[in-house]
Every structure is written in C-alpha cells, then in structure tokens.
Coordinates of C-alpha atoms in Angstrom, one line a residue:
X1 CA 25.0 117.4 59.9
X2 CA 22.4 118.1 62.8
X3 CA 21.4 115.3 64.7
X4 CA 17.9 114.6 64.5
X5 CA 16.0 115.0 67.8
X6 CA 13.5 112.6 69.6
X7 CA 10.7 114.5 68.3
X8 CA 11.5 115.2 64.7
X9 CA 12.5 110.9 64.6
X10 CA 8.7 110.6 65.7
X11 CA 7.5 112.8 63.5
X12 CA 9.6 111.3 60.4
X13 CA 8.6 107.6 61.3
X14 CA 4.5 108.8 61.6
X15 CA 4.7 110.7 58.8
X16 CA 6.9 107.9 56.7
X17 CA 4.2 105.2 57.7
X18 CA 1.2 107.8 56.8
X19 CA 2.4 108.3 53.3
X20 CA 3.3 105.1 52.4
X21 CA 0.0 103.7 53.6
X22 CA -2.0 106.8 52.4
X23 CA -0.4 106.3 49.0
X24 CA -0.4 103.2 49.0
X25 CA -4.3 103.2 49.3
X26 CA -4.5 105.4 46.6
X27 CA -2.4 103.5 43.9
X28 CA -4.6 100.5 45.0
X29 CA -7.5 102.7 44.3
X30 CA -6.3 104.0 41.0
X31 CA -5.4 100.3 40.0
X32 CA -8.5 99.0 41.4
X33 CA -10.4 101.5 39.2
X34 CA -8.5 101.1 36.3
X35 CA -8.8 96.9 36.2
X36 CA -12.8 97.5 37.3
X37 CA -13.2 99.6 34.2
X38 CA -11.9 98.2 31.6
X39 CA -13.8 94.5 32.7
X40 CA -17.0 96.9 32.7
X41 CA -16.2 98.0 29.0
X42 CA -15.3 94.2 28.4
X43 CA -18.4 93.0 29.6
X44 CA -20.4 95.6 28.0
X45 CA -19.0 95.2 24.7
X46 CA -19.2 91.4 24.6
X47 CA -23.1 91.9 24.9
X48 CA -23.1 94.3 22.1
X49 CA -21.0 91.6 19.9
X50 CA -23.3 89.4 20.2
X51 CA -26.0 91.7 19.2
X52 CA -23.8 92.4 16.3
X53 CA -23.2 89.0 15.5
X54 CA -27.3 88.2 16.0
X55 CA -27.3 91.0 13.2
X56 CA -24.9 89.5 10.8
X57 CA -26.4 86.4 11.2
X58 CA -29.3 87.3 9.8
X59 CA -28.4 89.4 7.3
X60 CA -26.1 86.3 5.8
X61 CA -29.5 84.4 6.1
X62 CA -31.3 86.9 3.9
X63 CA -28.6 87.8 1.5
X64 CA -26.8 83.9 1.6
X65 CA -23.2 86.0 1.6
X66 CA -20.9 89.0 2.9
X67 CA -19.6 90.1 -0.3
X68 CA -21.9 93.3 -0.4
X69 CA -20.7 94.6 2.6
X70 CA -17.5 94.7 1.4
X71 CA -16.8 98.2 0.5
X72 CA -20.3 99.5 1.7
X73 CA -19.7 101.4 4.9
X74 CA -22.6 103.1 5.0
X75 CA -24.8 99.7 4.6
X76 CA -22.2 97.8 7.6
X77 CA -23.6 101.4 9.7
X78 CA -26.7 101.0 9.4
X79 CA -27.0 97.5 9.8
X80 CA -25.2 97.8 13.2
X81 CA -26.9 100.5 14.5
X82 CA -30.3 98.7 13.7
X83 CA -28.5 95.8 15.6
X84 CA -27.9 98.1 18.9
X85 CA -31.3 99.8 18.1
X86 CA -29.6 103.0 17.4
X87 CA -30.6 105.7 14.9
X88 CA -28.1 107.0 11.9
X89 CA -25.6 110.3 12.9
X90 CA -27.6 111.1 9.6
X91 CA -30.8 111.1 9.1
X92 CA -33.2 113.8 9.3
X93 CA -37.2 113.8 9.6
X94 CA -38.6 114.0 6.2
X95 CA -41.2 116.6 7.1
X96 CA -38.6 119.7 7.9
X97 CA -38.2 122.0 4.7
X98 CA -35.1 123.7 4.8
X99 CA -35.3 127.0 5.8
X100 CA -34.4 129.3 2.7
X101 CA -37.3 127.4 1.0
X102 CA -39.7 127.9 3.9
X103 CA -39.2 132.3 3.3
X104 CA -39.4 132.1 -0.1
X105 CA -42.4 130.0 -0.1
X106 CA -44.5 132.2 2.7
X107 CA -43.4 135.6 0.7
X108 CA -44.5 134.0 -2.9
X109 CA -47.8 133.4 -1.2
X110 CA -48.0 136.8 0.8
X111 CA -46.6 139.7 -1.2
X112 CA -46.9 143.1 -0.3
X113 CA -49.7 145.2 -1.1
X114 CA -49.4 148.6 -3.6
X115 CA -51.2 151.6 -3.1
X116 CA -54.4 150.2 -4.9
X117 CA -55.0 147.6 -3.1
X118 CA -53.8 144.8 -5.1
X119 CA -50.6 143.0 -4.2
X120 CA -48.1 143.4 -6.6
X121 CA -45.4 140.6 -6.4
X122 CA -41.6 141.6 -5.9
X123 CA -38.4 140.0 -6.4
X124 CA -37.7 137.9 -2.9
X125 CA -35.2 140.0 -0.8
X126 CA -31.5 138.8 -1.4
X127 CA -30.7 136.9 2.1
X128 CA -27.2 136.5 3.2
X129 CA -26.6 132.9 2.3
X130 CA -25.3 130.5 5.4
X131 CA -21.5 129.8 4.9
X132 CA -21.4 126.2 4.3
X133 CA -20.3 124.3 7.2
X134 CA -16.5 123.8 7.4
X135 CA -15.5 120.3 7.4
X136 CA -13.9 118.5 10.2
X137 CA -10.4 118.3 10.1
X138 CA -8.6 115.0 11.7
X139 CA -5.7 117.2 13.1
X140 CA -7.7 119.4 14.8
X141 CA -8.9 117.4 18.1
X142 CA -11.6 119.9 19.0
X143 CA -13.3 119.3 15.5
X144 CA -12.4 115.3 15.6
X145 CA -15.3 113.2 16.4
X146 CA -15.4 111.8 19.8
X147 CA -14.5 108.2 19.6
X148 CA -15.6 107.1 23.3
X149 CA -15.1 103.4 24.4
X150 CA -18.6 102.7 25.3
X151 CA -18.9 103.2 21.0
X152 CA -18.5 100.5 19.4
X153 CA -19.9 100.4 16.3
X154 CA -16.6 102.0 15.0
X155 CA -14.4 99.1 15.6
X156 CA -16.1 96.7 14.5
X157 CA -14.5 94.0 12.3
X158 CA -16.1 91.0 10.5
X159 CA -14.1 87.8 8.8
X160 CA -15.6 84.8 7.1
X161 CA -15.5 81.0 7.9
X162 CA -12.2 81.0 6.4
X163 CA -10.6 84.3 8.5
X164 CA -10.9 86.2 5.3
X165 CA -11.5 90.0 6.1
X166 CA -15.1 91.1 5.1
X167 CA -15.0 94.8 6.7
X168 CA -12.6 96.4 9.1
X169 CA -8.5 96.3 10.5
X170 CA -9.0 93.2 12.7
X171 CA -8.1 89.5 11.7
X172 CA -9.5 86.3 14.2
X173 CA -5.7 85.8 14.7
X174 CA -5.4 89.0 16.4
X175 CA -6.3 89.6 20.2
X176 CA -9.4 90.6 20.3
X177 CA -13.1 90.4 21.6
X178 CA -14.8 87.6 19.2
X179 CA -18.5 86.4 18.8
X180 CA -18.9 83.8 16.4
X181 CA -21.7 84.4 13.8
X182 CA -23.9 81.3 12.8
X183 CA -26.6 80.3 10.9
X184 CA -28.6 77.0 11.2
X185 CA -25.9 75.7 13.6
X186 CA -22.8 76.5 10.7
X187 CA -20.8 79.0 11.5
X188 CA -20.3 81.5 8.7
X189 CA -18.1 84.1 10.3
X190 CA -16.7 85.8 13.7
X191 CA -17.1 89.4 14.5
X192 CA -14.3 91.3 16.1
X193 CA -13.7 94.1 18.4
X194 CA -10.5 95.2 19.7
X195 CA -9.6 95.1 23.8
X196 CA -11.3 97.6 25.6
X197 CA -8.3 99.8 27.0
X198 CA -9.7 103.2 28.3
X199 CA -6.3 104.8 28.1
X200 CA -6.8 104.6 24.2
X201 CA -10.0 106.3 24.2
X202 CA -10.2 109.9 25.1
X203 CA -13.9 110.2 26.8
X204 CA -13.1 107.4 29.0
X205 CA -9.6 108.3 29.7
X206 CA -10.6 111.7 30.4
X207 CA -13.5 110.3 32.9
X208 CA -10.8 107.8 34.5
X209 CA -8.3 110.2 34.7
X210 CA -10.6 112.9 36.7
X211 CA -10.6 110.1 39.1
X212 CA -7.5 109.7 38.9
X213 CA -6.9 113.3 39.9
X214 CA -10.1 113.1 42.4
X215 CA -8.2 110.3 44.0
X216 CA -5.1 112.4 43.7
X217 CA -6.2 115.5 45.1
X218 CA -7.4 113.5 48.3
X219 CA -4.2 111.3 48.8
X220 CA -2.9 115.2 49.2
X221 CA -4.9 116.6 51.5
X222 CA -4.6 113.6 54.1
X223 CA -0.8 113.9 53.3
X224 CA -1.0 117.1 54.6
X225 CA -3.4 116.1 57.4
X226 CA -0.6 113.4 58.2
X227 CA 2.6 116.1 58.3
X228 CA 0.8 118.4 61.0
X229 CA -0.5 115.4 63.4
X230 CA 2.8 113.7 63.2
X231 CA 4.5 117.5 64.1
X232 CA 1.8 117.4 66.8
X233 CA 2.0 114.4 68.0
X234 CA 6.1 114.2 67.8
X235 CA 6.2 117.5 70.2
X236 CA 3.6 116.1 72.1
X237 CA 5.2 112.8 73.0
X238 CA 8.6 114.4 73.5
X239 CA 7.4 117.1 75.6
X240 CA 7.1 115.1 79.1
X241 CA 10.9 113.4 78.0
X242 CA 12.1 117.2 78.0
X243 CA 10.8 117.7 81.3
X244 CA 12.5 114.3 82.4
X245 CA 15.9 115.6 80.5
X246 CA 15.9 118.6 82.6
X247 CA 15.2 117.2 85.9
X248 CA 18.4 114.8 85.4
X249 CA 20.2 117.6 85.0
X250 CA 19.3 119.2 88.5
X251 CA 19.9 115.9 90.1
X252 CA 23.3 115.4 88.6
X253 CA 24.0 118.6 89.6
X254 CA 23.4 117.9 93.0
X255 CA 19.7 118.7 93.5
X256 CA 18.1 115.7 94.7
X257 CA 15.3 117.5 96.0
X258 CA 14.1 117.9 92.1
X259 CA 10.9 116.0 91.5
X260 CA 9.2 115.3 87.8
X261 CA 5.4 115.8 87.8
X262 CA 3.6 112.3 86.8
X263 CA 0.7 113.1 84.6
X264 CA 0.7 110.0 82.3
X265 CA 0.2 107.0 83.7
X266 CA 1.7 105.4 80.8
X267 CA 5.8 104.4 80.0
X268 CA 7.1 108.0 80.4
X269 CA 4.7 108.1 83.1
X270 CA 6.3 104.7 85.1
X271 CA 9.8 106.7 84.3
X272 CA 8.8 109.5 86.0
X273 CA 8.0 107.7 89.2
X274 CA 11.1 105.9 88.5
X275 CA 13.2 108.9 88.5
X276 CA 11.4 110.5 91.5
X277 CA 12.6 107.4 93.4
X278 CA 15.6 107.5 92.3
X279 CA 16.3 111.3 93.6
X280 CA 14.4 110.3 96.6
X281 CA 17.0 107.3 97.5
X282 CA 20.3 110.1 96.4
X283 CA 18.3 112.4 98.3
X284 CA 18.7 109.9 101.4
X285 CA 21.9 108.7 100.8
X286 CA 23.7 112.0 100.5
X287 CA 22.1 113.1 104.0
X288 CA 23.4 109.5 105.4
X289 CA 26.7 110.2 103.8
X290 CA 27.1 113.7 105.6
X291 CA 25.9 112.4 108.6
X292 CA 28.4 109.1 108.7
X293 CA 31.4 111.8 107.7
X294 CA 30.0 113.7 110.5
X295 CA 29.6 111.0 113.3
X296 CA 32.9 109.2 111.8
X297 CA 35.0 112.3 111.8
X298 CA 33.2 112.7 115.9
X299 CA 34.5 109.1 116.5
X300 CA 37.8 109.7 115.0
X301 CA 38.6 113.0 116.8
X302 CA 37.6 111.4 120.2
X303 CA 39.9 109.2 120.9
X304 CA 42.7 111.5 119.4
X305 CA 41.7 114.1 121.9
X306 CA 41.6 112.5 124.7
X307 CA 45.2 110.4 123.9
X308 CA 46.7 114.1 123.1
X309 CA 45.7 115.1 126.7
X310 CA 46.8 112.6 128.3
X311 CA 50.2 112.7 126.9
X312 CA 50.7 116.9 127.0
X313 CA 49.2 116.2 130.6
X314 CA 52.4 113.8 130.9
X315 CA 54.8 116.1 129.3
X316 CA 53.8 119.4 131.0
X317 CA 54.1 117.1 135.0
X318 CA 50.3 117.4 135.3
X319 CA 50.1 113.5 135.5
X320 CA 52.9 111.2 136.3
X321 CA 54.1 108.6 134.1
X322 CA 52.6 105.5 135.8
X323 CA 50.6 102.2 134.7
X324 CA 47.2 103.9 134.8
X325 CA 48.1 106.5 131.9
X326 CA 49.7 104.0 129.9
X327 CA 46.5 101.9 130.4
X328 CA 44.1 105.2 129.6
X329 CA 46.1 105.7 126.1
X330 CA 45.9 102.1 125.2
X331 CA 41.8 101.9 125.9
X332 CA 41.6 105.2 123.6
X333 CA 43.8 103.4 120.6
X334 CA 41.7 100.4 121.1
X335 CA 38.8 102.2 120.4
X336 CA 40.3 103.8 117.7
X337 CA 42.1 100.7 116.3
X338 CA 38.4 98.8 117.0
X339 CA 36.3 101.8 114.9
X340 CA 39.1 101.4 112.0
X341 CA 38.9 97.6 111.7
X342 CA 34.8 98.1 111.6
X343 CA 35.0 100.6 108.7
X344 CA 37.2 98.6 107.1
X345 CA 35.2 95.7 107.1
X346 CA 32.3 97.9 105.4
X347 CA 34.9 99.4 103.0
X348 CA 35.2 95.6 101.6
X349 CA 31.4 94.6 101.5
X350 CA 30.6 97.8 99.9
X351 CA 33.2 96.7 97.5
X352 CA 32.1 93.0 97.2
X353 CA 35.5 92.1 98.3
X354 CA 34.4 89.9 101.8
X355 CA 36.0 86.4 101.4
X356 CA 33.9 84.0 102.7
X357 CA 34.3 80.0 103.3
X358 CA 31.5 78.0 103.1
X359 CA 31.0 74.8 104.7
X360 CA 28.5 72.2 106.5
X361 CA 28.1 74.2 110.1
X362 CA 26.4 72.8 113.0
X363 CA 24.8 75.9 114.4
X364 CA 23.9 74.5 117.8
X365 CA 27.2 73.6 118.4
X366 CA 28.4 76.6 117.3
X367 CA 26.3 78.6 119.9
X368 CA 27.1 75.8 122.7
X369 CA 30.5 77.7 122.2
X370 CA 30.0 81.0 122.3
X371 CA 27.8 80.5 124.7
X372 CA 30.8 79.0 127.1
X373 CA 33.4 82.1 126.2
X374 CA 30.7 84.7 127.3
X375 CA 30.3 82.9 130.5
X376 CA 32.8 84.3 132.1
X377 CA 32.0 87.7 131.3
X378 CA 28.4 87.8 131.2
X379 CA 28.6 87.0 135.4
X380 CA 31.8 89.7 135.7
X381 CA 28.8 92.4 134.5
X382 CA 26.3 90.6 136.2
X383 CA 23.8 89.3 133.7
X384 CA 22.9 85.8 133.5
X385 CA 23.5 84.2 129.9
X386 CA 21.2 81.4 128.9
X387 CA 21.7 79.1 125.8
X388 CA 18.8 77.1 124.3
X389 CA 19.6 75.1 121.0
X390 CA 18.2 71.7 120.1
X391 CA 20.0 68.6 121.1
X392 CA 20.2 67.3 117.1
X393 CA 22.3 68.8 114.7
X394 CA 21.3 72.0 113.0
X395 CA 23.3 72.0 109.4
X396 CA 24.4 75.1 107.5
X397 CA 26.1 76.1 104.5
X398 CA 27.8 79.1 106.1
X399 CA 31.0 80.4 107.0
X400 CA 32.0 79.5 110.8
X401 CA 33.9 82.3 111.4
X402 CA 31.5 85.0 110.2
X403 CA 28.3 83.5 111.8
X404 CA 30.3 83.6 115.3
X405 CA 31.4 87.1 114.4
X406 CA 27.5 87.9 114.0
X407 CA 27.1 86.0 117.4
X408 CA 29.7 87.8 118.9
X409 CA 28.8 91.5 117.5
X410 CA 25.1 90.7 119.1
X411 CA 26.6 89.8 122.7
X412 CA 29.0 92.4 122.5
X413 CA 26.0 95.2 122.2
X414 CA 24.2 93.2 125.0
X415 CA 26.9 92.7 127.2
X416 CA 27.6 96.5 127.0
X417 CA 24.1 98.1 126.8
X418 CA 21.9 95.9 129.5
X419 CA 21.8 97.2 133.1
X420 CA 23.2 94.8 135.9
X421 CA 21.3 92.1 137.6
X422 CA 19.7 91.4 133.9
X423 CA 19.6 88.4 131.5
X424 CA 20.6 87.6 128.4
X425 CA 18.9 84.9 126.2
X426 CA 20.0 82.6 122.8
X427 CA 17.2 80.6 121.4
X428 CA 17.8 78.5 117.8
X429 CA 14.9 77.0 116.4
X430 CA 13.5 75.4 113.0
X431 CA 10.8 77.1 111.4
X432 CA 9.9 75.7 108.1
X433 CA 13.3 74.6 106.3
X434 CA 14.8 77.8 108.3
X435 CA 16.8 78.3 111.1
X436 CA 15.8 80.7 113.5
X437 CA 18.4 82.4 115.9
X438 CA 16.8 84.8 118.5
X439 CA 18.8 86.7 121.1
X440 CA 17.2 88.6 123.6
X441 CA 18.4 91.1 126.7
X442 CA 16.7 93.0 129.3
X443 CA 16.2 96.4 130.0
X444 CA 16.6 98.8 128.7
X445 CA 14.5 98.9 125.6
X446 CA 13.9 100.7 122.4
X447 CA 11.2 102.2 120.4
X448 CA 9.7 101.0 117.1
X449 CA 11.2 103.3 115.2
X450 CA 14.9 103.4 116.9
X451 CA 14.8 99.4 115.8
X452 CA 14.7 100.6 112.2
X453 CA 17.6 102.1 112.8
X454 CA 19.3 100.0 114.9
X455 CA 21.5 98.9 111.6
X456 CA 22.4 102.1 110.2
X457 CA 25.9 102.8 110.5
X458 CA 27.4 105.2 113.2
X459 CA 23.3 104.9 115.0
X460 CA 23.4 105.2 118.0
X461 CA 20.7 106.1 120.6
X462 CA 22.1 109.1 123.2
X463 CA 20.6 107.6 126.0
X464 CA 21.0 103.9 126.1
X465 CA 24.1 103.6 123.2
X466 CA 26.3 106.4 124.2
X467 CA 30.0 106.1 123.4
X468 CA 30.9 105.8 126.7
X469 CA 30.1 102.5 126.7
X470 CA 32.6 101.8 124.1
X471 CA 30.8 101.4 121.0
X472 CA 31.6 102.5 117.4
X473 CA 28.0 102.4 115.9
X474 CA 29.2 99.9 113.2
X475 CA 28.7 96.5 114.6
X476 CA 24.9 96.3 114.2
X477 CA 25.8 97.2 110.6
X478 CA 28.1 95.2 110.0
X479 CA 26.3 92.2 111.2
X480 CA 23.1 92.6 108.7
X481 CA 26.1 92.6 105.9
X482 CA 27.5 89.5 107.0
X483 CA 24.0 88.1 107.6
X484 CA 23.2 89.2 103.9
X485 CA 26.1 87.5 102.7
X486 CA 24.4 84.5 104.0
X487 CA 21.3 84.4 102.0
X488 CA 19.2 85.3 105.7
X489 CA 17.4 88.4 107.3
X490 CA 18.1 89.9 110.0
X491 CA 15.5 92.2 112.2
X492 CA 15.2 93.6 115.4
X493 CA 12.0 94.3 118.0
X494 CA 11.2 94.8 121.5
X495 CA 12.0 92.1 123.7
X496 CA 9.7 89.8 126.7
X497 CA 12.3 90.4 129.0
X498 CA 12.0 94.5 128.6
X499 CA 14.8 94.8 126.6
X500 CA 15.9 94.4 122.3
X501 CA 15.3 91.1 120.2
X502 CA 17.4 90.3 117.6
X503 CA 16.0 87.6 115.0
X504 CA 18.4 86.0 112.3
X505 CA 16.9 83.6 109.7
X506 CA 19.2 81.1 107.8
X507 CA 18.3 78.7 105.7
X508 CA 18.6 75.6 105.9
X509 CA 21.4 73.1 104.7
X510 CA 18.6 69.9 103.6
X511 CA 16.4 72.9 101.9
X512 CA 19.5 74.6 99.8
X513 CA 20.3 70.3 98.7
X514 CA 16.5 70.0 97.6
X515 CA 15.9 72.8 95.5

C-alpha cells in the first residue's frame, strides 16, 4: 500500500468536504423541490375542490339528489368542467360541415360545362376516403392520454351524507383531499380527490425530474470544479513544505549554510524563519565547536611540550636536575591539571549534572571574606583591593561555595590581567529586590565587542589575555554557568577606573519568599 503524501491528504480532505457539501446542497434542493411541489399541487387542487363542491351543491339544489349522476360520466364531465369554466375534450363548433360534404356540395352546384355550353352534371369523382382514426390503446403510452397532476377533473370522487359512493374509486374514509358539499347549511355530501404526489403523474414527474437532472447535471460540474482546485490547491500548499523537506536535508547533512526562501508570511512562512534560525545557530555552533577543539587541543599541547623539553633537556645533560626544573614541570601540570578541571566542570553543566546546595547566604559577609584571602596577594602584585558591601545583612538562596567560586574566578582574571600600581574594586548593592555585585579593575581595558565575548569558552584577547599569564580561557565561562544556575545575569562593560566591569544580578532572598 503507498502511503499517501501531504498533498494528496489535502486534496482528499478538500475534495471530501466539497462533495459532501455540494451534494448535500443538492439533495436539499431536490427535496426542497419535491416537498414545495406537491404543497403547490395541494393548494391548487383544494381551490378547484371547492369549486367542484360549489358545483355539486348546486346541482343537488336543482335536482334535490345524486342518483342521476350515478352511471352518467359524461353528465359528472361536463358538470365539472362548467365548475372550472372549462370547455368539453368534445365538442365542436356547430357551423363546420365536414369536409366530404363541403366537395360534394360546391361540385353539385358547379358542374362542368360540355361543348355546348350547357353544364351537364357528372357523377362526383370517387375520393379516397380518410382511414378512420385508430383508437387509443391503454398499453401504448405514446397513444394514452396525458393524465397531468394539475388535471383534476379525472379523479374526482363524490360520496353522499351517509359515505355512500355516488361517482368515482375514492371513499371519505380514505386519505384524501375532501370539500364538503352543502346546501342551505346541511351537508349533503363531500367531494374527494386523491393526494397530489407528482411521482404518480407523468407530466409532472417528467417536469420534476428535469429538475432533478438540471440539479444533477450542476452538482457535477462543481464536483468537478472541486477535484481540480483541491489538486491545485493540495500541490500548492505542499509545495513551500517540499522546499522546507529539502533544506533539512542539506542541514542534516552538514550544510548549515542552507537557507529556505520566506515568501509567505503565514505558518509555513513562521517555519521557514524558524528553520533559517535554526541553521543559523548550527551554523555558529559548529564554527565554535572547531574553534574550542582547536584552541583546546593548543592548550593541551602546550603544556605537554614544554614538560617534554624540559625533561629530554634533563635526560640529554642540557639542564641539571635541580629545584628549578622540578618547579618548571610542576607550573606546566598545574596548568594542565587547572585547564582539565575547567573543562570538566563545563562537561557537567552541559550535562545538567552540577550539584548545587542551596541555603540562606549572607552575601556581604561572604565578600568580607574573600575580600581578606586576596589581601595578601592583591599587594604581592601590587594592586590595591577595595571591598564595599553594606553593613546589614544581604540574604540569598544560593550555594556558598559556588558564588565564592564566581568571586574567586572574577579576582583571579583581575589579579592576573591588571598592570601593577592599579586597583581593584567590589561593590554589592540593592537594586529593586536584587542584589547587585560589581567588580571593577584598572587598565587595561577592552572593547565593546571583545566584552561580548568575554564569556565564550577558550576567548581570549592576544594582547591583554595571553596564556602567558596563565589563563585557560574557561573561567569567564564557567562563571556565567554558575551564575545561571543561580537564577541571575551576568554582563561585562568598560570600567571608571580604565579597566573591565563585571556586573552579577541575584535575586533576592525576601523577593523569592514573596512571590
């Protein structure tokens, strides 16, 4: 069995509803016409009734009974079609001779003349007699009289006071159309006629049924109007999806430069957007991902290098085996150790697997504290470290450890990037049912665009962030993660002191209880 494509479903489900409404118009019509009809006849012949029974009335006023109507078909005729002011089937005008008689009389007056000059009368020429006319057979429906519906003279039926059958089939017990006849307020007798049904009658069933046909013939044509719109339309809705179909093919086969044309600005239309963006974002993530394997497989080979050099310098006598080797191959698998630990950290929020532990943090407090371990180190590279946090509690639902590993991170990148003799600067604040963590160093400074980028992983600006000052590229990364984690932002700009600003939003403990 084939499976039924997107356009031929459209075009079966249009063409379905089509047909059953188109059809269903059209039986509604035929039965529409059909009821309307026949309560036409019915009102028709309920005014010829009464005629009829006008009629009888006052013939059983002149003649004080039925009885000699009984029998008398001819008499019942006439007396109806005097009643619907209709002329006998046969009578003829008295003043037309036949025609035989009217050539024999004209050449009995005007003979011929002889040769001597008197007209001499001659037998009338023998004329080919007319072939009586053939009667009508019953069987043959060509020669049968047409009984139409509108007639109804034919069916008439007449019973007495006491339901006793004067003329015709029909009884008052029977169904039927009935007009009682009266005279001087008695009644004396009902006249009958059957139930107009048109699809008992021949001239009005033919007349209904060319309708019918009429009806029919229409119901066809817009069936076959309906077949080619719904083929039209089915290819034409399905024709944008094709194009769709085939550019998800190119993109899962690696080509996420592939871009669908929007020309509708309708659901297919919103997809097509939709899966332009999507290419667009696989378009940017496979050039991040080639350039992290490339910068991670730089880091990686790095420190290898340089820890292979120093030990075949070791082996081969060019360096002695002292304390300051030792000390040069344990900074190098710091490094490396340090750039492992940082992807592996990624590895597990990519993966959703960071365990946190929430609890009610003082944040103040918590900078107070860093802010003291730094000390030392901060004045050893000759910066000046400055904490400013409000003397009252500020509460968060946050992990302790991972907001001073964000701390840390942050410090870490100033302590290592920000030339001597500079300052370093942590500022918390409240801005409405927010915390507000700023830190801020000195020159040397960034561009707008490089603090886009500052929290890409493996960035790192050749000038100011070179990996000789010991950094991996991941810890900026790594802190928007954790900062993530946390329900906050995270953002960086240029700093009043010359150098980068970092701003970390948290919200509140009091505002997470009120909502």
């Amino acid at each position: 069995m084939f499976p039924l494509t997107i356009s031929k479903k459209i075009s079966i489900s249009v063409l379905i509803v089509l047909v059953l409404s188109v059809s269903g118009m059209g039986w509604l019509t035929v039965r529409s016409l059909q009821s309307g009809f026949n309560a036409y006849l019915r009102e028709t012949q309920e005014i010829e009734l009464q005629k009829i029974s006008r009629a009888m009335s006052g013939y059983y006023r002149d003649n004080g009974t039925f009885q000699s109507l009984q029998h008398n078909p001819g008499e019942v005729k006439r007396l109806i079609d005097r009643a619907l002011s209709r002329l006998p089937a046969d009578a003829q005008p008295p003043d037309m001779p036949p025609p035989e008689r009217e050539d024999f009389e004209r050449e009995r007056l005007n003979p011929e003349p002889r040769a001597d000059g008197r007209r001499e009368r001659e037998p009338p020429h023998e004329r080919p007699r007319r072939p009586p006319p053939e009667r009508l057979s019953g069987d043959d429906p060509r020669q049968r009289p047409a009984r139409d519906v509108f007639e109804i003279a034919p069916r008439i039926s007449l019973v007495d006071a006491q339901g006793v059958g004067i003329f015709g089939p029909l009884r008052a017990h029977q169904p039927s159309l009935k007009a009682e006849v009266e005279v001087e307020g008695k009644k004396v007798g009902v006249v009958l006629a059957p139930l107009p049904q048109f699809a008992l009658e021949k001239v009005s069933s033919d007349f209904v049924r060319s309708q019918i046909r009429q009806i029919t013939l229409i119901v066809s044509c817009f069936i076959g109007l309906a077949i080619l719109v719904s083929i039209w339309l089915g290819r034409h809705l399905v024709k944008p999806i094709a194009g769709l179909r085939k550019l998800t093919q190119q993109i899962a086969g690696g080509q996420f430069q592939a871009r669908a044309d929007v020309l509708n600005q309708d659901e297919i239309g919103g997809l097509a957007q939709h899966i332009n963006s999507m290419a667009k974002a696989l378009e940017n993530n496979e050039r991040k991902r080639k350039s992290i394997m490339a910068d991670l497989s730089h880091e990686l080979r790095t420190p290898l290098t340089v820890m292979r050099a120093e030990v075949e310098a070791i082996i081969d006598g060019v360096r002695p085996m002292n304390l300051d080797a030792v000390r040069s191959i344990e900074a190098e698998i710091h490094h490396l150790n340090k750039l492992v630990d940082d992807l592996h950290q990624l590895a597990l929020a990519d993966a959703g697997d960071l365990r946190f532990q929430f609890a009610q943090v003082d944040v103040a407090d918590l900078l107070k504290q860093i802010g003291e371990r730094f000390q030392a180190r901060m004045q050893q590279a000759k910066l000046q470290l400055q904490v400013d946090v409000p003397d009252l509690p500020v509460m968060l639902n946050a992990d302790a450890g991972r907001v001073t590993q964000i701390i840390e991170n942050l410090l870490e990148n100033s302590l290592r990037y920000t030339d001597p003799n500079g300052r370093v600067l942590i500022r918390l604040t409240r801005d409405a049912g927010l915390a507000r963590i700023c830190l801020e160093d000195s020159a040397p400074g960034l561009n707008d665009e490089q603090h886009q980028k500052m929290f890409e992983r493996l960035y790192r600006e050749d000038k100011a962030r070179s990996r000789a000052k010991g950094g991996s590229g991941l810890g900026l990364s790594i802190c928007r993660t954790l900062v993530q984690a946390h329900r906050g932002e995270i953002q960086a700009s240029a700093s009043a002191l010359g150098g980068v600003k970092i701003t970390i939003l948290f919200p509140l403990l009091d505002v997470k209880r009120g909502e």
